[in-house]
Coordinates of C-alpha atoms in Angstrom, one line a residue:
X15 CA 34.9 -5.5 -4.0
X16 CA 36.1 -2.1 -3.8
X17 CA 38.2 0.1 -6.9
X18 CA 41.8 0.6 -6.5
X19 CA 42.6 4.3 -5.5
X20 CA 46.5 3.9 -6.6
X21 CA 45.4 4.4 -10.4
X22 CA 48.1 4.5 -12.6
X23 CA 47.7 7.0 -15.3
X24 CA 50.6 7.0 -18.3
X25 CA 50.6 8.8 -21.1
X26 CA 53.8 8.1 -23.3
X27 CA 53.7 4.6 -25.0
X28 CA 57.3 3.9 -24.1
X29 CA 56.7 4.7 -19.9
X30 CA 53.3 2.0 -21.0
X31 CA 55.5 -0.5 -22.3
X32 CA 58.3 -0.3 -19.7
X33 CA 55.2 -0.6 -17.2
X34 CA 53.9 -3.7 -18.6
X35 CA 57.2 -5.8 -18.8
X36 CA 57.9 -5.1 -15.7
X37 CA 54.5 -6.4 -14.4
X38 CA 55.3 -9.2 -16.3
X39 CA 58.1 -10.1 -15.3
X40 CA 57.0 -10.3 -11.6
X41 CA 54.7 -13.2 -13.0
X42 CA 51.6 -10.7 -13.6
X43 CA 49.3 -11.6 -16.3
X44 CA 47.1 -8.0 -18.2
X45 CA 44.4 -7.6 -19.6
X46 CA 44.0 -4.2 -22.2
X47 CA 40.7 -2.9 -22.3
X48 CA 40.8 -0.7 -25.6
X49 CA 37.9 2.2 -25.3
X50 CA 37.6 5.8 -26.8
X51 CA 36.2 7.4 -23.3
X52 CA 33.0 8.5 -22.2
X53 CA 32.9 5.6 -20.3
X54 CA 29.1 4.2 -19.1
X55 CA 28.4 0.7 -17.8
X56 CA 29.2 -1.4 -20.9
X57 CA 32.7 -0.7 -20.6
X58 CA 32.6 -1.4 -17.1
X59 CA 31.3 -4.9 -17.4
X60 CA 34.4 -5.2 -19.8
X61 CA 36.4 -4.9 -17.1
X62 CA 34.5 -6.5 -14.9
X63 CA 35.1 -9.3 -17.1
X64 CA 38.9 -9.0 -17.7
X65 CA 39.4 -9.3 -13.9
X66 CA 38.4 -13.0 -14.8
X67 CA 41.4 -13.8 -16.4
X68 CA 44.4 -12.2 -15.7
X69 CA 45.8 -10.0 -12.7
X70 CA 46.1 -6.8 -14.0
X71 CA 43.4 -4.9 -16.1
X72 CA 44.9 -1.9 -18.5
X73 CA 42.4 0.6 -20.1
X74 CA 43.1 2.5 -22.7
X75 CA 41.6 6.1 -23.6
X76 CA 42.1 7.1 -27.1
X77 CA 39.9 8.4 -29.9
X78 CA 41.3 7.5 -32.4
X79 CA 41.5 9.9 -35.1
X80 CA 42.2 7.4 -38.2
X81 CA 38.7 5.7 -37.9
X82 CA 37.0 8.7 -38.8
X83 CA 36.2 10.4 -42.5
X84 CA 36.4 14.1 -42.0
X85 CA 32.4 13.7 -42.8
X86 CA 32.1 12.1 -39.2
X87 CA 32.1 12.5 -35.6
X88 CA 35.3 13.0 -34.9
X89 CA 35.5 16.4 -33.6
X90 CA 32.2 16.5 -31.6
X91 CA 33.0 12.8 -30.3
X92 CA 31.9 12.7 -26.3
X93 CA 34.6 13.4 -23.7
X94 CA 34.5 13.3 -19.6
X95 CA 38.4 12.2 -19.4
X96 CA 37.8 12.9 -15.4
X97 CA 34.3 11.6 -15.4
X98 CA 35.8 8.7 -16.8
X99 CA 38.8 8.5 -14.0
X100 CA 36.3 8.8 -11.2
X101 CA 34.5 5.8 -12.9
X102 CA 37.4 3.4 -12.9
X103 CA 38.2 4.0 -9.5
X104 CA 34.9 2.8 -8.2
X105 CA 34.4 -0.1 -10.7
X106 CA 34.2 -3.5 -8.7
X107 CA 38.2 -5.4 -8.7
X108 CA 39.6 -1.8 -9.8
X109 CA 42.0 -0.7 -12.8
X110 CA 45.9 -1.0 -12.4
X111 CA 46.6 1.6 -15.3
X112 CA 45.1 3.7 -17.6
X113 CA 47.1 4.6 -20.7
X114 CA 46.0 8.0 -22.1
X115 CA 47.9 8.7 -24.4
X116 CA 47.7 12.6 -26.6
X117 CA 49.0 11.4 -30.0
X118 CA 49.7 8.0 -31.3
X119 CA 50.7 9.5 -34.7
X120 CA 53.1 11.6 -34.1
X121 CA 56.2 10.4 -35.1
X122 CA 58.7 13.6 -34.2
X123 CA 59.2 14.3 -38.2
X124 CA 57.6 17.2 -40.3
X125 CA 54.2 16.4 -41.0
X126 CA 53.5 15.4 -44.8
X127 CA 50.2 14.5 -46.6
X128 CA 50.5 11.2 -47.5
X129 CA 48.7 8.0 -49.8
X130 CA 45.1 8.4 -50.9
X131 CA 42.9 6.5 -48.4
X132 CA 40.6 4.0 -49.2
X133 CA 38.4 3.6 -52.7
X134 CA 35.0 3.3 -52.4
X135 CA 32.3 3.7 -54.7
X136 CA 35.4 4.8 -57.3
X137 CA 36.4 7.7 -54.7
X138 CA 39.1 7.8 -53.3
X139 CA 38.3 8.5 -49.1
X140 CA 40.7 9.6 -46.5
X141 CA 40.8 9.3 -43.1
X142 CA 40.8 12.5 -40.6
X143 CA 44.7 11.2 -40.1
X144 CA 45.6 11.6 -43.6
X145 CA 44.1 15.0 -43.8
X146 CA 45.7 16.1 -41.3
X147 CA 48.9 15.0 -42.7
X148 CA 50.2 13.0 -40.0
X149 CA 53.0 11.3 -42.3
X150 CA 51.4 7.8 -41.2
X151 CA 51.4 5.1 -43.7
X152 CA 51.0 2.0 -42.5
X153 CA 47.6 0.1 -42.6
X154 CA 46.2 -3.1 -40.9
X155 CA 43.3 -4.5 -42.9
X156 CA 41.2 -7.1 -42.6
X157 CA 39.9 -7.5 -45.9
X158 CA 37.5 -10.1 -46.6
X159 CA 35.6 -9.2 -43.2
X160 CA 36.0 -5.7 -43.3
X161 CA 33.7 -5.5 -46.3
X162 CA 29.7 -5.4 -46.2
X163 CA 28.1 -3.8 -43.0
X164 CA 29.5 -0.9 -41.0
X165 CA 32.1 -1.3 -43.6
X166 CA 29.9 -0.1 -46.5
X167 CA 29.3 3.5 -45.2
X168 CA 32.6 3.9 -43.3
X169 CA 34.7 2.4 -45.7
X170 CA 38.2 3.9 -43.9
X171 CA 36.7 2.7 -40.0
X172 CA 38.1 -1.0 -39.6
X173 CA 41.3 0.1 -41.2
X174 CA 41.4 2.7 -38.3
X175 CA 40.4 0.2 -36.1
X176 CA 42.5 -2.6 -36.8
X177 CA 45.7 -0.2 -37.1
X178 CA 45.4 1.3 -33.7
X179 CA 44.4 -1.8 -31.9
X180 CA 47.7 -3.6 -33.3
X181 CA 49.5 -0.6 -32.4
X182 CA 48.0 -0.8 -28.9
X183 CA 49.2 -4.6 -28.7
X184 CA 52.5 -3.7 -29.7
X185 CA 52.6 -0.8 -26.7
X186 CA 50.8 -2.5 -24.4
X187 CA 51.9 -6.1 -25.0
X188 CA 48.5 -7.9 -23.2
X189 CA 47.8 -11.5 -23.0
X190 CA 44.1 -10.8 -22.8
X191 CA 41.9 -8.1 -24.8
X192 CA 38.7 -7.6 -24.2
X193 CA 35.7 -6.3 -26.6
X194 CA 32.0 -5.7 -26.7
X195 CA 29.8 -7.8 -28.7
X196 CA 27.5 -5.4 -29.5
X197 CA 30.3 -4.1 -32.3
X198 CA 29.7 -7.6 -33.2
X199 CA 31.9 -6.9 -36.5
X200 CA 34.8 -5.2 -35.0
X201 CA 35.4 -8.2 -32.8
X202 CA 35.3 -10.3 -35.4
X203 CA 37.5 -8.3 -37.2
X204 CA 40.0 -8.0 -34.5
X205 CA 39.9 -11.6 -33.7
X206 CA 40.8 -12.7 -37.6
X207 CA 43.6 -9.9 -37.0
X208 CA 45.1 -12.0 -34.4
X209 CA 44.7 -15.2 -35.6
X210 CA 46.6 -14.2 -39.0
X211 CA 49.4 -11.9 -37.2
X212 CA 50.4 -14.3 -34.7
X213 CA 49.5 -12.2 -31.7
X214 CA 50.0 -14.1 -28.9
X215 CA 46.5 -12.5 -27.5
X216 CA 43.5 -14.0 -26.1
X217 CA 40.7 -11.9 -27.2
X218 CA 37.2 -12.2 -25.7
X219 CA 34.2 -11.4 -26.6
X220 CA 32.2 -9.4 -23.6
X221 CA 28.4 -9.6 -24.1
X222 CA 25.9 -6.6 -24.8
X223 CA 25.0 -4.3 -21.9
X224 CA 21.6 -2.5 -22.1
X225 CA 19.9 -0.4 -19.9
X226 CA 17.1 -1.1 -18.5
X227 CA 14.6 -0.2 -21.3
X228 CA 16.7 -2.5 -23.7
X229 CA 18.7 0.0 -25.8
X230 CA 22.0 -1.0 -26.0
X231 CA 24.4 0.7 -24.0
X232 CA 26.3 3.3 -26.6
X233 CA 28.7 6.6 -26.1
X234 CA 26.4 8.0 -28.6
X235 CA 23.3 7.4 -26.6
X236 CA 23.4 10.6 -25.3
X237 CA 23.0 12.5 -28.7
X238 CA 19.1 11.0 -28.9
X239 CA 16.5 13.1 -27.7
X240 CA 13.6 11.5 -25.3
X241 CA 11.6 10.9 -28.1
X242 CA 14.4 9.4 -30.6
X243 CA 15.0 7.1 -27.4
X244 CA 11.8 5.5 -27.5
X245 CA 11.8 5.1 -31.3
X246 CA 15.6 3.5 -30.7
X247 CA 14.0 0.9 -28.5
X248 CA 12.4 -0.7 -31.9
X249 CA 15.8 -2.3 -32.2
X250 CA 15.8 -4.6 -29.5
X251 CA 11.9 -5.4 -29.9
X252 CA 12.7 -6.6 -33.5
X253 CA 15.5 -8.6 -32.7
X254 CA 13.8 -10.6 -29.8
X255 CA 10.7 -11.2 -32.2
X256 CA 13.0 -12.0 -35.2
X257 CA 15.2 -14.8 -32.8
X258 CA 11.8 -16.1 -31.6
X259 CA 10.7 -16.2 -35.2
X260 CA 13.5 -18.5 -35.6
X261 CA 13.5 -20.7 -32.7
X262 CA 10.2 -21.2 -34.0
X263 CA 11.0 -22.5 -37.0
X264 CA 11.2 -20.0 -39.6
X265 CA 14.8 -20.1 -40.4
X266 CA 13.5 -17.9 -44.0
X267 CA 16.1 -14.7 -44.2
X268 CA 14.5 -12.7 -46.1
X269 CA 11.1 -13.4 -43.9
X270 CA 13.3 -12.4 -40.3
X271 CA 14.8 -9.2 -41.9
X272 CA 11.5 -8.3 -43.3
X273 CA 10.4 -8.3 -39.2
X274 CA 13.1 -6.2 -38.8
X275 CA 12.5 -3.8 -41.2
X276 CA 9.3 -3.4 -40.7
X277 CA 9.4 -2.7 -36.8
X278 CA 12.2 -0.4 -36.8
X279 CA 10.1 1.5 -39.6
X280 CA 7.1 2.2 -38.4
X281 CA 8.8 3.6 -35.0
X282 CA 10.4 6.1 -37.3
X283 CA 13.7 4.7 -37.7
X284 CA 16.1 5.1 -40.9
X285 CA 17.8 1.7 -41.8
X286 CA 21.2 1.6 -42.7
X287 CA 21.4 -2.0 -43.1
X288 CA 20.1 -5.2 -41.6
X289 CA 22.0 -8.7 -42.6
X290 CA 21.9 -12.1 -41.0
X291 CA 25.2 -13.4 -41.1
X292 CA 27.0 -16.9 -40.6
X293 CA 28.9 -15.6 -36.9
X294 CA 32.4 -16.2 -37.8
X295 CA 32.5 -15.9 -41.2
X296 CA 30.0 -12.5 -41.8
X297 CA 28.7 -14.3 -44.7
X298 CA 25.6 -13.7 -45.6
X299 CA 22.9 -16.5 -45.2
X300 CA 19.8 -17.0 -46.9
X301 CA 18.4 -19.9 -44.8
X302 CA 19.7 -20.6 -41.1
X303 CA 21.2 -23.6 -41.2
X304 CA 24.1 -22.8 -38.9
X305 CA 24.4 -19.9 -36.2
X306 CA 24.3 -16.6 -37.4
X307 CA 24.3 -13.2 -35.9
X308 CA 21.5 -10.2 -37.1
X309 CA 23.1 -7.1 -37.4
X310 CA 21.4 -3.6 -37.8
X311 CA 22.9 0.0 -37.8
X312 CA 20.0 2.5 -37.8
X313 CA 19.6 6.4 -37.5
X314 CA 17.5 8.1 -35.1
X315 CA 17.6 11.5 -36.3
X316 CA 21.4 12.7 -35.9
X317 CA 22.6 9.1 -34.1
X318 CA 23.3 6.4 -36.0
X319 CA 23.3 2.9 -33.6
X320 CA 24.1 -0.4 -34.2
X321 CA 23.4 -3.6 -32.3
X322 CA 22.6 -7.0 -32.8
X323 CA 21.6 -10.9 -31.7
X324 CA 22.8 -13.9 -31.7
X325 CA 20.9 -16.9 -33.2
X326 CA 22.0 -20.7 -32.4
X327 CA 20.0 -23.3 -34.0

């Protein structure tokens, strides 16, 4: 099945929202597909798989400054905004809209430095929103789940994260979201999000694309050189030996994250964190006894990656 060349590309969240009722009230079901742009395969397949349950299929392009410490990314973040266009007119069942929208912080009043961002480690850490004094104040925050992992080092990210996707619901107004797994967290997070604020949102979970040599499929892929490629690939060789580990019977923690560790070691790799993790909760286990999800966020010289696998037992 062919893309749809009538792509609809808005801009302003009120002409998004006027768009969506009225596609719902002609009986249309949508699907919001939230990305950040530089769009590769894995956010196809998201798509791809939001075509299975509704009629429409929104993606949204929007990096979103309050996920990001001034110390990160933000500024040097990958962007093909036409690239991306091009791809969403070829992809299989098509898009119906993309919403693109400049500045989802800016409210029409003077600008104004405001609260003092997240505490961590005793300091206080601010998000590139609050430096740049968007007047913003208002925080979603998923607290329990939010803590441990990714959440360690980027202590103001699921904040960000959780903020903009509930402002994204509120423009866009979907009945189904759909995420990637391989930010196994974040979809967690998001899905506790709805459960407690009554969003009236199915979200799904899409699984992990990877490209042929097994690397997860990331935006930031294309910051690692040939050679920090092929050290990457120790990710997905120590997961696959640490779930056969287990579906062999050793259901020790401590014994799977020491496979782990050592693989993505001796390819050169600097661990951020590894933790097996009960799947819903993100608690961490010491022996399998339920399913549980590793998790690993590594650097490979200037890119730090994250991926993970699922264990059912």
């Amino acid at each position: 099945m062919a893309g749809k060349e009538n792509l609809k590309i808005i801009t302003d969240k009120n002409q998004m929202r006027t768009w969506t009722r009225a596609m719902r009230s002609q009986g249309k079901t949508i699907a919001l597909v939230p990305t950040m742009g530089f769009l590769h395969d894995g956010h196809l397949s998201l798509i791809e798989e939001a075509h299975k349950h509704t009629h429409l299929v929104v993606v949204s392009i929007y990096v979103n400054p309050s996920q990001f410490a001034p110390s990160e990314d933000l500024s040097t973040y990958p962007s093909d905004f036409d690239g991306d266009i091009r791809k969403l007119m070829a992809v299989p069942g098509g898009v119906d809209a993309v919403f693109h929208p400049y500045n989802l912080y800016d409210y029409g009043v003077e600008s104004a430095r405001c609260g003092n961002g997240v505490v961590s480690n005793g300091t206080a850490v601010v998000s590139c929103l609050e430096e740049s004094g968007s007047g913003h104040e208002t925080w979603v925050r998923v607290e329990r789940l939010e803590k441990g992992m990714c959440g360690v080092r980027r202590p103001v990210f699921f904040r960000g994260v959780a903020t903009i996707v509930a402002k994204l619901f509120n423009i866009v107004e979907p009945d189904v979201a759909v995420f990637g797994k391989k930010d196994y967290q974040q979809w967690r997070i998001i899905r506790r999000m709805v459960r407690d604020l009554d969003f009236s949102i199915n979200i799904v979970g899409s699984e992990i694309m990877r490209d042929v040599d097994g690397l997860a499929m990331s935006s930031r892929n294309v910051g690692l050189s040939l050679e920090e490629r092929q050290k990457a690939l120790s990710i997905n060789r120590s997961l696959s030996k640490a779930k056969s580990a287990a579906e062999r019977g050793e259901l020790n923690c401590k014994s799977l994250k020491s496979l782990v560790v050592d693989e993505i070691r001796e390819a050169g790799g600097e661990l951020d964190y590894v933790e097996i993790v009960e799947q819903e909760s993100l608690e961490v286990v010491e022996q399998i006894k339920s399913p549980v999800v590793i998790l690993i966020a590594a650097w490979f010289g200037k890119v730090r990656l994250i991926d993970n696998i699922e264990i059912s037992i």
